Coordinates of C-alpha atoms in Angstrom, one line a residue:
X1 CA -8.1 12.2 12.8
X2 CA -7.1 9.3 10.2
X3 CA -5.7 9.7 6.8
X4 CA -7.5 9.5 3.4
X5 CA -6.1 6.6 1.3
X6 CA -5.6 7.8 -2.6
X7 CA -5.2 4.6 -5.1
X8 CA -4.9 5.2 -8.7
X9 CA -7.2 3.0 -11.0
X10 CA -3.9 1.4 -12.2
X11 CA -2.9 0.3 -8.7
X12 CA -6.6 -0.7 -8.0
X13 CA -6.5 -3.1 -10.9
X14 CA -3.3 -4.7 -9.6
X15 CA -5.2 -5.3 -6.0
X16 CA -8.0 -6.9 -7.9
X17 CA -5.7 -9.1 -9.8
X18 CA -3.8 -9.9 -7.2
X19 CA -7.0 -11.0 -5.3
X20 CA -8.1 -13.1 -8.2
X21 CA -4.8 -15.0 -8.6
X22 CA -4.4 -15.5 -5.1
X23 CA -7.8 -17.2 -4.6
X24 CA -7.1 -19.2 -7.5
X25 CA -3.8 -20.3 -5.8
X26 CA -5.5 -21.0 -2.4
X27 CA -3.9 -18.3 -0.7
X28 CA -6.6 -15.5 -0.8
X29 CA -7.1 -15.6 2.7
X30 CA -3.5 -14.5 3.6
X31 CA -3.6 -11.6 1.0
X32 CA -6.9 -10.4 2.4
X33 CA -5.8 -10.4 5.8
X34 CA -2.4 -8.6 4.5
X35 CA -4.3 -5.8 2.7
X36 CA -6.7 -5.2 5.8
X37 CA -3.8 -4.9 8.1
X38 CA -1.9 -2.6 5.4
X39 CA -5.1 -0.3 5.1
X40 CA -5.6 -0.1 8.8
X41 CA -2.1 1.2 9.3
X42 CA -2.0 3.5 6.3
X43 CA -5.0 5.2 7.8
X44 CA -4.0 5.6 11.6
X45 CA -0.2 5.9 11.4
X46 CA 1.4 5.8 8.1
X47 CA 4.7 7.4 9.4
X48 CA 5.8 4.5 11.4
X49 CA 4.5 1.9 8.6
X50 CA 7.5 0.5 6.7
X51 CA 10.6 2.0 5.9
X52 CA 11.2 5.6 4.3
X53 CA 12.9 5.3 1.5
X54 CA 13.6 9.1 0.0
X55 CA 11.4 12.0 -0.6
X56 CA 9.3 12.3 -3.6
X57 CA 11.5 15.0 -5.8
X58 CA 10.1 18.7 -5.8
X59 CA 8.0 17.7 -2.6
X60 CA 8.8 17.0 1.0
X61 CA 6.7 13.9 0.8
X62 CA 8.4 10.7 2.1
X63 CA 8.2 7.7 0.1
X64 CA 7.9 4.2 2.1
X65 CA 8.0 0.3 1.4
X66 CA 6.1 -1.5 3.7
X67 CA 5.6 -5.3 3.8
X68 CA 3.2 -7.5 5.4
X69 CA 3.5 -10.9 3.9
X70 CA 2.4 -11.5 1.2
X71 CA 2.1 -8.3 0.3
X72 CA 4.5 -5.3 -0.2
X73 CA 3.2 -1.6 -0.6
X74 CA 4.7 1.5 -1.9
X75 CA 3.4 4.7 -0.6
X76 CA 3.8 8.5 0.0
X77 CA 2.3 10.7 2.7
X78 CA 0.9 14.1 2.0
X79 CA 0.7 15.3 5.8
X80 CA -1.1 18.8 5.2
X81 CA -3.8 16.8 3.2
X82 CA -4.0 13.9 5.6
X83 CA -3.4 11.7 2.4
X84 CA -1.6 8.4 2.0
X85 CA -1.1 7.6 -1.7
X86 CA -0.5 4.4 -2.7
X87 CA 1.9 4.2 -5.7
X88 CA 2.6 0.5 -6.3
X89 CA 2.2 -3.0 -4.9
X90 CA 3.5 -6.3 -5.3
X91 CA 2.9 -9.7 -3.9
X92 CA 5.8 -11.8 -2.4
X93 CA 4.8 -15.2 -3.9
X94 CA 4.4 -16.3 -7.6
X95 CA 0.8 -16.2 -8.4
X96 CA 1.1 -17.5 -11.9
X97 CA 1.4 -15.5 -15.3

């Protein structure tokens, strides 16, 4: 059974901005491949993806940092709800202003 991926509007906007900037910098294919690879891992086996950093205060939800260059994703896992919450994302290269 797969996990549902939950992404806030703010993080979704970051991904869209990353994609636009990456396309302008001629690295859009690399970023898109990293997004697809990360999404597949988050849906199927998030516990073994990236490094667990800490548990979310007040919960037992682990917070992970995973890197699939040139993308870094911070996420937490809600095991009972079979959900992965993407809480932040970064690129590992300079995409401009």
